[in-house]
Coordinates of C-alpha atoms in Angstrom, one line a residue:
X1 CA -230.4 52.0 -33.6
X2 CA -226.4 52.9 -33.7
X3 CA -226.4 56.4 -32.0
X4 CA -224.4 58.8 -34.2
X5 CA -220.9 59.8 -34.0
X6 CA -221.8 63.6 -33.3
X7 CA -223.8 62.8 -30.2
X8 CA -220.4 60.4 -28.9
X9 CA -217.9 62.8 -29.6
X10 CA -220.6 65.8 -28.2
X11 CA -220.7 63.7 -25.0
X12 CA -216.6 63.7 -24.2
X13 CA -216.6 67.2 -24.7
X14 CA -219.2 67.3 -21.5
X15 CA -217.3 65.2 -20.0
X16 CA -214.1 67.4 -21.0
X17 CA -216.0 70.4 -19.5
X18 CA -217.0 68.8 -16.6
X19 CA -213.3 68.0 -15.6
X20 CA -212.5 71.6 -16.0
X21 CA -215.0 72.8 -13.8
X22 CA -213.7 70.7 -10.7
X23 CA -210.4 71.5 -11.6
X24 CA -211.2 75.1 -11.3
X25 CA -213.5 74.6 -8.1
X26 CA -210.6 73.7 -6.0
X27 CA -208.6 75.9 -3.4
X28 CA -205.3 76.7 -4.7
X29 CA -203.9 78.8 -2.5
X30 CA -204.9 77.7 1.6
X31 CA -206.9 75.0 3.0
X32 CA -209.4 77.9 4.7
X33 CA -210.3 81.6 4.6
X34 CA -210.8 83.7 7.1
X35 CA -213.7 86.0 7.6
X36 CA -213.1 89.5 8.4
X37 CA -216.0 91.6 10.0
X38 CA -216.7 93.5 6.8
X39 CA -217.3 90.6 4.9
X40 CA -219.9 89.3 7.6
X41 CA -221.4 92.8 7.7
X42 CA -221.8 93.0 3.8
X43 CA -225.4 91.6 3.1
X44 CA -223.8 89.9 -0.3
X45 CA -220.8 88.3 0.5
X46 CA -222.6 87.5 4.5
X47 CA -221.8 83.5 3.7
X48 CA -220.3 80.5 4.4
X49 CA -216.4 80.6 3.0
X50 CA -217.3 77.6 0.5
X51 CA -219.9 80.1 -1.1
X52 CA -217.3 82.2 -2.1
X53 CA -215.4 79.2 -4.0
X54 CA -218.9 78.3 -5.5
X55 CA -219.6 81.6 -6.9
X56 CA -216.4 81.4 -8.6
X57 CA -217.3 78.5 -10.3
X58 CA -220.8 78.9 -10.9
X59 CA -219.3 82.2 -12.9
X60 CA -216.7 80.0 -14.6
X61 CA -219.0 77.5 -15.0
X62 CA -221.9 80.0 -16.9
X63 CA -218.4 81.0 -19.4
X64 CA -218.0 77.3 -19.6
X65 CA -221.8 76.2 -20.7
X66 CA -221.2 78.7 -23.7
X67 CA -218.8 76.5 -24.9
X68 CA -221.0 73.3 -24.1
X69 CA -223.9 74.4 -25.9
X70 CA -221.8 74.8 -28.9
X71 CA -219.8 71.3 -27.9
X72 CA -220.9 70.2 -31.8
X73 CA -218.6 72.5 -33.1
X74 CA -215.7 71.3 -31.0
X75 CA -213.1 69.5 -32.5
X76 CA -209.7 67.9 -31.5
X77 CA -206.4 68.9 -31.2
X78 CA -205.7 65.9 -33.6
X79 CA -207.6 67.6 -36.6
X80 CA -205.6 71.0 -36.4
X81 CA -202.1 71.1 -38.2
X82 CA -199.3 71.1 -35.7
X83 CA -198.1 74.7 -37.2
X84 CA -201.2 76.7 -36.7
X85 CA -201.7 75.4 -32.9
X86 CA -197.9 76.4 -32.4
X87 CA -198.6 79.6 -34.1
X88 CA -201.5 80.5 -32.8
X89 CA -200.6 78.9 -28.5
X90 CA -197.2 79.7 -27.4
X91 CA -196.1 77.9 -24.2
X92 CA -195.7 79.5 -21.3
X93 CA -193.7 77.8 -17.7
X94 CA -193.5 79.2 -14.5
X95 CA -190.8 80.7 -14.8
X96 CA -191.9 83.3 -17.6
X97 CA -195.0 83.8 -16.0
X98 CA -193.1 84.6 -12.4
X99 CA -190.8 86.8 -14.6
X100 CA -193.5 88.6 -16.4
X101 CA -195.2 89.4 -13.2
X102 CA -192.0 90.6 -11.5
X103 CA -191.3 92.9 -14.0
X104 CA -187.5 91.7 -13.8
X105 CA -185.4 92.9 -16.9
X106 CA -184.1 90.0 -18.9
X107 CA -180.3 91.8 -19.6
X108 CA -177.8 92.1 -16.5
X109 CA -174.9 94.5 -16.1
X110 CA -171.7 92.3 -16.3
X111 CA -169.0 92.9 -13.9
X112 CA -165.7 91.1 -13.0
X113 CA -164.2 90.1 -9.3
X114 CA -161.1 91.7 -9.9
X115 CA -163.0 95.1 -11.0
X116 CA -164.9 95.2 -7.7
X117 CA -162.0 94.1 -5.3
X118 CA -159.7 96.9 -7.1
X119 CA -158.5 99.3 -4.3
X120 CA -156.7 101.8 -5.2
X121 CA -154.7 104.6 -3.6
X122 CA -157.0 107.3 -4.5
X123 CA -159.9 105.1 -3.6
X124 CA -158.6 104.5 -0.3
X125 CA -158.2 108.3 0.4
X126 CA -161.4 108.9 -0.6
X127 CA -163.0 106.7 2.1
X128 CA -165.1 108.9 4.6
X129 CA -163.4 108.9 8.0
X130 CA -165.9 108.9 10.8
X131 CA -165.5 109.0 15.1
X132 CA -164.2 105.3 15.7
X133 CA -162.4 104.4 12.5
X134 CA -159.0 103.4 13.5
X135 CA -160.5 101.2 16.0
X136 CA -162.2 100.0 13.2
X137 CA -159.5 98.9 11.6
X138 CA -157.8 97.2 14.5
X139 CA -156.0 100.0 16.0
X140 CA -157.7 99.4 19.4
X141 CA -155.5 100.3 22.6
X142 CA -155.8 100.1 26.3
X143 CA -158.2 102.9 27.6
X144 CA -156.0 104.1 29.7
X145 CA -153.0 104.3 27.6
X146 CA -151.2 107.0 26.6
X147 CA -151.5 105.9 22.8
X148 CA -155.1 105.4 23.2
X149 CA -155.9 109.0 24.0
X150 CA -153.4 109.9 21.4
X151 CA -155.7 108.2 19.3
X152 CA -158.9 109.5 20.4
X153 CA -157.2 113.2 19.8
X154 CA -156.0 112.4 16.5
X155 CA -159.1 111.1 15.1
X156 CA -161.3 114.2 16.7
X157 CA -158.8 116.6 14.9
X158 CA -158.9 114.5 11.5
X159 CA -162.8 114.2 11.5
X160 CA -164.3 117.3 12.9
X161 CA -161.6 119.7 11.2
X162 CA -161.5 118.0 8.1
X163 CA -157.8 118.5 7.7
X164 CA -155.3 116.6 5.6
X165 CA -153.0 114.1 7.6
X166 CA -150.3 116.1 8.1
X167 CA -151.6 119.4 9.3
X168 CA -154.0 117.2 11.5
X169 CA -150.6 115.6 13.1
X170 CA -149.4 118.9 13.6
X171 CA -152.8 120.0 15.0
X172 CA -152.6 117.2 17.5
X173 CA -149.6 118.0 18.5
X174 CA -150.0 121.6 19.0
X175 CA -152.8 121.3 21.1
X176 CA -151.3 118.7 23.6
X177 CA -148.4 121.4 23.9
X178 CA -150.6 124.1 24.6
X179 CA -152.6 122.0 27.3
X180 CA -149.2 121.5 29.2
X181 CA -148.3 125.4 28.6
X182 CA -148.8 126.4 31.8
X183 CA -146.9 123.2 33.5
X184 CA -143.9 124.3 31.4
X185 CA -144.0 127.8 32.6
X186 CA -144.1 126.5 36.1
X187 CA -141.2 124.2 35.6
X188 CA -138.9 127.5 33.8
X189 CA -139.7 129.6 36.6
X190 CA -138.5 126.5 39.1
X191 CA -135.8 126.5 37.0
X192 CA -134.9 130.7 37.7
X193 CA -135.1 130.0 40.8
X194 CA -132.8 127.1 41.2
X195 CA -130.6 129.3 39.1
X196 CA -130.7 132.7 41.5
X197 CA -130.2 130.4 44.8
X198 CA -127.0 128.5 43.2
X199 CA -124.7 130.7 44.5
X200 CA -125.1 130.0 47.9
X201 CA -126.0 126.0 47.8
X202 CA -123.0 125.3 45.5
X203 CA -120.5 125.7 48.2
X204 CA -123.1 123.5 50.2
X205 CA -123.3 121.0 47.7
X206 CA -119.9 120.8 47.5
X207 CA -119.7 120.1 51.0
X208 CA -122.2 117.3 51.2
X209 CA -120.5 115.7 48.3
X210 CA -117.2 115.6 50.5
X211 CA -119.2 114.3 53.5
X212 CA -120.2 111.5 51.4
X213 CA -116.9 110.8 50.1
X214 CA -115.6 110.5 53.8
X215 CA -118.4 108.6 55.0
X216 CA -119.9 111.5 57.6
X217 CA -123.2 110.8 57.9
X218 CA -123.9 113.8 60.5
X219 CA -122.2 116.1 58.3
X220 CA -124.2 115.3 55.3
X221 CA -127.5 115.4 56.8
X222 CA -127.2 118.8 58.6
X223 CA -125.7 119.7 55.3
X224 CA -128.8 118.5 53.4
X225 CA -131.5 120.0 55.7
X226 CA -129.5 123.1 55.3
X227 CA -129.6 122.9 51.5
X228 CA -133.6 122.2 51.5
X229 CA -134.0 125.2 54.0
X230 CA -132.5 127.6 51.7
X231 CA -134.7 125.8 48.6
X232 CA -137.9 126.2 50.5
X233 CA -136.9 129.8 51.0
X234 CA -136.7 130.4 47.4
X235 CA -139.5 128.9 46.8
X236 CA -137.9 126.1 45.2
X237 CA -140.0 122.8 44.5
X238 CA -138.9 120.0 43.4
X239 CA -141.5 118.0 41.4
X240 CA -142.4 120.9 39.4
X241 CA -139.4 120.6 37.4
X242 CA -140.4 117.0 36.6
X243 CA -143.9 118.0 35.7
X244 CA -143.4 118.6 32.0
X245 CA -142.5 115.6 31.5
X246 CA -146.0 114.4 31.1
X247 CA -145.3 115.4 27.6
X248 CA -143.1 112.5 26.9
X249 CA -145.9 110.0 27.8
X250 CA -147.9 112.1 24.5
X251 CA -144.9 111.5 22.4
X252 CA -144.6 107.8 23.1
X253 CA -147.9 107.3 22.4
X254 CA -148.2 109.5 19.2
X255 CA -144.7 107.5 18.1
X256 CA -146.5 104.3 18.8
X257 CA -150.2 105.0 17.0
X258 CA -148.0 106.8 13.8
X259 CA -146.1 103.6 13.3
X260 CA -149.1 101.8 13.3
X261 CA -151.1 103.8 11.2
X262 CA -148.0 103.3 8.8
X263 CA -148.8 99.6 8.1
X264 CA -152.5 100.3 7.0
X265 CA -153.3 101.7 3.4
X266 CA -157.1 101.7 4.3
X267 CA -156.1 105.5 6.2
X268 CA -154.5 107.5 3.2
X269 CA -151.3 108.1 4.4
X270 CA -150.2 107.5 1.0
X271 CA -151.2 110.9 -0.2
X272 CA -151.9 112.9 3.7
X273 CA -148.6 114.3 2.8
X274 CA -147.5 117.7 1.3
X275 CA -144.7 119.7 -0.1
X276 CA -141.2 117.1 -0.7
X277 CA -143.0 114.1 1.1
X278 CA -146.4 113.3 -0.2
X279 CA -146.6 109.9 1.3
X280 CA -146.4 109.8 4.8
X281 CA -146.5 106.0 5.1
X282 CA -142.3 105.9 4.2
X283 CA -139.9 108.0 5.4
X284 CA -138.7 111.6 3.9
X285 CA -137.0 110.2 0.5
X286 CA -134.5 113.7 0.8
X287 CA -133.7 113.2 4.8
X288 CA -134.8 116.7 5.2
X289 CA -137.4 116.4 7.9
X290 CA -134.6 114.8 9.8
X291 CA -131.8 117.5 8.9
X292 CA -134.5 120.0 10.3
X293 CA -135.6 118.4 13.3
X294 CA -131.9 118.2 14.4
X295 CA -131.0 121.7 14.0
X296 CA -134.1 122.8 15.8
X297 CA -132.7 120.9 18.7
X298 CA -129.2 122.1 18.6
X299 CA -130.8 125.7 19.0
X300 CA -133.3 124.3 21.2
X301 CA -130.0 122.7 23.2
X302 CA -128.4 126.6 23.3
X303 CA -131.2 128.2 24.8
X304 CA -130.7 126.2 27.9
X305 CA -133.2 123.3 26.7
X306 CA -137.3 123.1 27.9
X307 CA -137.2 125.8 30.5
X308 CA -134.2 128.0 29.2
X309 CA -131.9 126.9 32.2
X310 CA -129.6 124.9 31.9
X311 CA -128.1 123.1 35.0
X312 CA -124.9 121.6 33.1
X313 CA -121.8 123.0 32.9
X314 CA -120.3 124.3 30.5
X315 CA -118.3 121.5 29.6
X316 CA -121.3 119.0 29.6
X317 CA -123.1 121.5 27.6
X318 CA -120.8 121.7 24.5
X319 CA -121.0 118.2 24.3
X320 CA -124.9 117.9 24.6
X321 CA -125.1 120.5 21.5
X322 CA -123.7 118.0 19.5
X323 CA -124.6 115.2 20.8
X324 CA -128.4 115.0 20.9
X325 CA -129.0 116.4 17.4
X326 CA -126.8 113.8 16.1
X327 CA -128.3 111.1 18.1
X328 CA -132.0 112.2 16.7
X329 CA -130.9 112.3 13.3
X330 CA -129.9 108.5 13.7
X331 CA -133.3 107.7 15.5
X332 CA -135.6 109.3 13.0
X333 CA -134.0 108.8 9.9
X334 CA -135.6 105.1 8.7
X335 CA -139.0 106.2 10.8
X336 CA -141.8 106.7 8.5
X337 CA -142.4 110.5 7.5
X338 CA -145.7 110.9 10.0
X339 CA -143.3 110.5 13.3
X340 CA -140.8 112.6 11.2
X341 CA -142.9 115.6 11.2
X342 CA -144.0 114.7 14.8
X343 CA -140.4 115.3 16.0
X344 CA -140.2 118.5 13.9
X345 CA -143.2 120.1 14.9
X346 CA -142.9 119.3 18.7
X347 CA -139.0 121.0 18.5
X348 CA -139.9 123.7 16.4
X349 CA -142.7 124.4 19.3
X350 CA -140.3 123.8 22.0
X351 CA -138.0 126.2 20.7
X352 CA -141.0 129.2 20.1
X353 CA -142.3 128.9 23.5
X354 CA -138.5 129.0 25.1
X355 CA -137.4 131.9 22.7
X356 CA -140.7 133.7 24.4
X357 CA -139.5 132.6 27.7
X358 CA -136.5 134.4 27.6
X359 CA -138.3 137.7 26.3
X360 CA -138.5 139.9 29.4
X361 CA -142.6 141.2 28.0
X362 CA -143.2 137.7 28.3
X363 CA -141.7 136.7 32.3
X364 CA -143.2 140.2 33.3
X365 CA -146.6 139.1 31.8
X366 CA -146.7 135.7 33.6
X367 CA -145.1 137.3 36.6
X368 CA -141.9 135.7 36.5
X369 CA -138.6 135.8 38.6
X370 CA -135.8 137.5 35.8
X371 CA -133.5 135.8 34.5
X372 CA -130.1 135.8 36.2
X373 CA -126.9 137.3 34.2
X374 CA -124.4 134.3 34.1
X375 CA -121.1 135.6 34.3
X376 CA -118.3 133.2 32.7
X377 CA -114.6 133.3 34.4
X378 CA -111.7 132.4 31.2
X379 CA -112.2 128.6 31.9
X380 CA -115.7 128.9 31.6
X381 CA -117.1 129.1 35.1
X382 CA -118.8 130.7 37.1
X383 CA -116.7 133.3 39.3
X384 CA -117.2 133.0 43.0
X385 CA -117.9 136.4 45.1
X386 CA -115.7 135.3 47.7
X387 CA -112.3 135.3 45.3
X388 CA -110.1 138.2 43.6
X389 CA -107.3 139.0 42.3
X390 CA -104.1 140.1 44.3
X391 CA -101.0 141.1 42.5
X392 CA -97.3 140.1 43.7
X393 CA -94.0 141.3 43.5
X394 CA -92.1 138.9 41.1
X395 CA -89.1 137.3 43.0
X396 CA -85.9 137.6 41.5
X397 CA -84.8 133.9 42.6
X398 CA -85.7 131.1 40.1
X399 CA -88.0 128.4 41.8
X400 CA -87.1 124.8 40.7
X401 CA -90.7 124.3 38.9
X402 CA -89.8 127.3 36.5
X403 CA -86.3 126.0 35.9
X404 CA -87.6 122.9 35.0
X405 CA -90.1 124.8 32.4
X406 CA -87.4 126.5 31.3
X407 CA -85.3 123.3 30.0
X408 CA -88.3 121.7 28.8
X409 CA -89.2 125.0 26.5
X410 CA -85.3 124.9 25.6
X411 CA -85.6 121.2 24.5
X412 CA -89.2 121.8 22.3
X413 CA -87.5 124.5 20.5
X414 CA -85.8 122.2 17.8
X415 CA -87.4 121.8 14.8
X416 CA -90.0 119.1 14.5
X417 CA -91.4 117.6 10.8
X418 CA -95.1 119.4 10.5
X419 CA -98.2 117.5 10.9
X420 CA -100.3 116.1 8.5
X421 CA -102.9 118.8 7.9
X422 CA -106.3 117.7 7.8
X423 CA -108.6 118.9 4.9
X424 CA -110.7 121.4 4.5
X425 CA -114.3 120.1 4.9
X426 CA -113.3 117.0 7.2
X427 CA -111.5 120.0 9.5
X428 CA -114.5 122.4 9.4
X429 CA -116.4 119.2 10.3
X430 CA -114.6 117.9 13.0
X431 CA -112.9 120.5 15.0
X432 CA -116.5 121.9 16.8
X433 CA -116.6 118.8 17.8
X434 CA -112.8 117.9 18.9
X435 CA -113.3 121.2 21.2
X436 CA -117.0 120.3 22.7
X437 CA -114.6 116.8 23.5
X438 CA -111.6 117.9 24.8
X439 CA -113.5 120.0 28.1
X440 CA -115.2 116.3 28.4
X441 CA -112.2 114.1 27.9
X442 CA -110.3 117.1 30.9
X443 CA -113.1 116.6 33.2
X444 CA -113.5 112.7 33.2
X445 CA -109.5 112.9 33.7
X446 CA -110.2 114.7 37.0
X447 CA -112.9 112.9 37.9
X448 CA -110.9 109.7 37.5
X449 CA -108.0 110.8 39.7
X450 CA -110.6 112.1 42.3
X451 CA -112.2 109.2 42.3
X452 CA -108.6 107.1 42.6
X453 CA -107.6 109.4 45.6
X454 CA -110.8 108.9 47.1
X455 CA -110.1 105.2 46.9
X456 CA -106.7 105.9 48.5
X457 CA -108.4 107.8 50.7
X458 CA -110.8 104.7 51.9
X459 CA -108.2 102.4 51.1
X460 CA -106.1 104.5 53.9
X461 CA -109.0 104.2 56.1
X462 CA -109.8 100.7 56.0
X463 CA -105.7 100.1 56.6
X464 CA -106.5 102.1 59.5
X465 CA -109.0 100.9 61.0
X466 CA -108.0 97.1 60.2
X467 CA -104.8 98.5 62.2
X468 CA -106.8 99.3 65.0
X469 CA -108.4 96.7 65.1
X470 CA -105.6 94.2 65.1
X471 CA -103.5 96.7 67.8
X472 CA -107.1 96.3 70.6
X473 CA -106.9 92.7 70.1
X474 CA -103.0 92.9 70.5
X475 CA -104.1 94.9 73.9
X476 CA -106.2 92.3 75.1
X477 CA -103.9 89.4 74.9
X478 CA -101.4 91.3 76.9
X479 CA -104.1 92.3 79.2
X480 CA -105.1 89.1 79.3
X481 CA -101.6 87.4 79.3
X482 CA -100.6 90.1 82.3
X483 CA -103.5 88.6 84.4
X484 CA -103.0 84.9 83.8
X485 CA -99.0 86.2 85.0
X486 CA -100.5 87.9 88.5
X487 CA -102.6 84.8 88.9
X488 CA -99.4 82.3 88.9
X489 CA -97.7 84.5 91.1
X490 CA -100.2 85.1 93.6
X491 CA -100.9 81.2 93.8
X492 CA -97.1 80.6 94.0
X493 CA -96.8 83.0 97.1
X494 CA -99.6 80.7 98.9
X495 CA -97.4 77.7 97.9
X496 CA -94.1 79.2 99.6
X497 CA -96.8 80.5 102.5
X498 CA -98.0 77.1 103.4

């Protein structure tokens, strides 16, 4: 008897059903489990690990007999339309399953390179500054630099006060000139003192100087312990004068970090600035922090400089009050605005605290020697108390000297054409300086002939002593001539003898 087609096509679907239950059987995931002590203490899951894989199937496999015992109702894929199984089963892949599961949101915020990697100046300011930044950024330094504790200052002041740039520049630099206050107060009251003993170890001083010139060692020593006897007395020292210097060191390395911070856009200098020169990076576009700094010098130069005594003459000091001021203004001019106001701030400083010097409150409140009055003679020195004045009868008889004058005034009387008059502004401009230059251009005249008789002086000397020398050797080639004589003669009597 043929069996019927039911019971064929009822058997695949067994067979269909059976390949899904190994399929679903399997491990997916590891090739063993591990049992954990609550498992092994729970009296219904207390099995082997496969027992846990065959409880999921047998489960699976009770939802699968339902679907066996009505196998006669199954049917093939082939006998439902295409549509409706489309309709009815969407696909699904990996990848939307994974998806789906993530919870990852199918749209994306779009954004270009160039929209992430714009940096602008604002941007750049707004970075947060933190302990450590600059050296960050490659401004890293020799520990023991001056520039690197410059550094370490600077980026304190900018951090913990929260200033802008420039006030933390001028922080910075206010702080390192109040640390060396009391150095500079030392070195002004050196400086008084040098001043009250100069009376007596000028003449001293000249003195040595002349030893020196003439070559007399012996004279110039005792003259030199002398002049260090009467310092000690004074309480005169030496390397306290020099101590302030220190600040120089500060400068040098604020100058160096400045310009380097210059050359970074990642700081802000670009907008650390305030008032006429918001961008500290360039230099002052009206040359006004320049013009400033110089005349703070100049009146920094006419209170006798760091410690309000001067040691110049008068002379020399014209010429410095000129000179320096002009001298910074060509040094700072192409710097960027940062050193700028680095220079002006350290001289505007320099000149409060030597303007307070002077103040007599002031030297009384840090016990200090008083100033000595400086008394100026017509040529601008200082009169000795050893000189005076004597008055003489004038002689009726005409030296040669004022005869000669006479003539000379005679001749100068005739007319001459008039010089060119120079103009206004270029006069007003240039005639300070034409005085400040003419003292100068008087006192490197003398100096010039001193020097020139001092080498006629030593070229006398060495004529001298070349003289002598040649005249001894001229001495002993008589002496020794005279000798040779008395021999001859005393060997030509034994010759007559015998």
């Amino acid at each position: 008897m043929i069996p019927s087609v039911g019971l064929r096509w009822s058997g695949q679907a067994i067979g269909i059903g059976r390949r899904r239950i190994e399929l679903l059987s399997s491990r997916q995931f590891s090739s063993s489990i591990v049992q954990h002590a609550p498992i092994r203490r729970n009296p219904l899951l207390c099995q082997n690990g496969p027992s846990v894989a065959r409880l999921s199937s047998k489960s699976q496999f009770s939802r699968t007999n339902v679907l066996i015992r009505n196998g006669a109702g199954v049917r093939f894929a082939s006998g439902v339309p295409l549509s409706s199984a489309a309709s009815t089963t969407p696909p699904t892949t990996p990848a939307d399953a994974a998806s789906s599961s993530a919870g990852v949101p199918s749209d994306f915020a779009s954004s270009s390179l160039d929209e992430v990697t714009d940096w602008s100046a604002e941007s750049l300011a707004n970075v947060p500054h933190y302990i450590g930044y600059l050296k960050h950024l490659g401004l890293d330094y020799w520990t023991i630099s001056p520039t690197n504790g410059m550094e370490w200052l600077l980026e304190h002041v900018h951090v913990l006060a929260g200033t802008p740039w420039w006030a933390s520049i001028a922080l910075t630099v206010a702080i390192v000139r109040i640390a060396l206050f009391k150095f500079y107060v030392n070195a002004a009251e050196n400086s008084t003192r040098m001043a009250t003993a100069a009376p007596i170890t000028k003449p001293l001083l000249a003195k040595m100087n002349e030893a020196r010139v003439t070559s007399n060692t012996t004279t110039m020593m005792e003259v030199q312990a002398e002049i260090r006897r009467i310092n000690k007395r004074a309480g005169v020292s030496t390397y306290k004068s020099f101590i302030p210097f220190i600040g120089g060191f500060a400068t040098y390395g604020m100058f160096k970090l400045l310009r380097a911070m210059s050359a970074i856009p990642a700081l802000g200098l670009e907008t650390g600035g305030t008032l006429w020169f918001p961008n500290l990076a360039i230099p002052d576009p009206y040359f006004l922090l320049p013009m400033l700094t110089a005349g703070v010098l100049h009146a920094l130069m006419r209170l006798g400089g760091e410690t309000g005594q001067s040691s110049l003459s008068p002379n020399m000091q014209k010429v410095v009050l000129w000179a320096f001021p002009a001298m910074g203004i060509l040094f700072s001019w192409w710097m960027p605005a940062a050193v700028q106001i680095t220079f002006f701030t350290q001289g505007l400083l320099s000149f409060i605290q030597v303007t307070c010097m002077r103040q007599t409150w002031f030297r009384r409140f840090f016990n200090m020697t008083p100033i000595p009055k400086r008394a100026e003679g017509p040529d601008g020195s200082s009169p000795s108390p050893y000189k005076g004045n004597l008055r003489r009868a004038a002689s009726p008889v005409l030296s040669q000297a004022e005869l000669s004058s006479r003539f000379q005034s005679t001749s100068s009387s005739f007319p001459r054409p008039p010089g060119q008059p120079k103009s206004g502004i270029l006069g007003s401009v240039l005639k300070p300086i034409e005085d400040a230059m003419k003292p100068t251009i008087k006192a490197a005249q003398e100096a010039l002939d001193k020097r020139q008789k001092t080498g006629t002086i030593k070229s006398n000397r060495k004529e001298a002593e070349n003289y002598e020398k040649k005249r001894q050797k001229e001495i002993e080639r008589e002496h020794l001539q005279r000798a040779a004589m008395l021999r001859e003669e005393r060997a030509r009597r034994k010759n007559q003898e015998h």
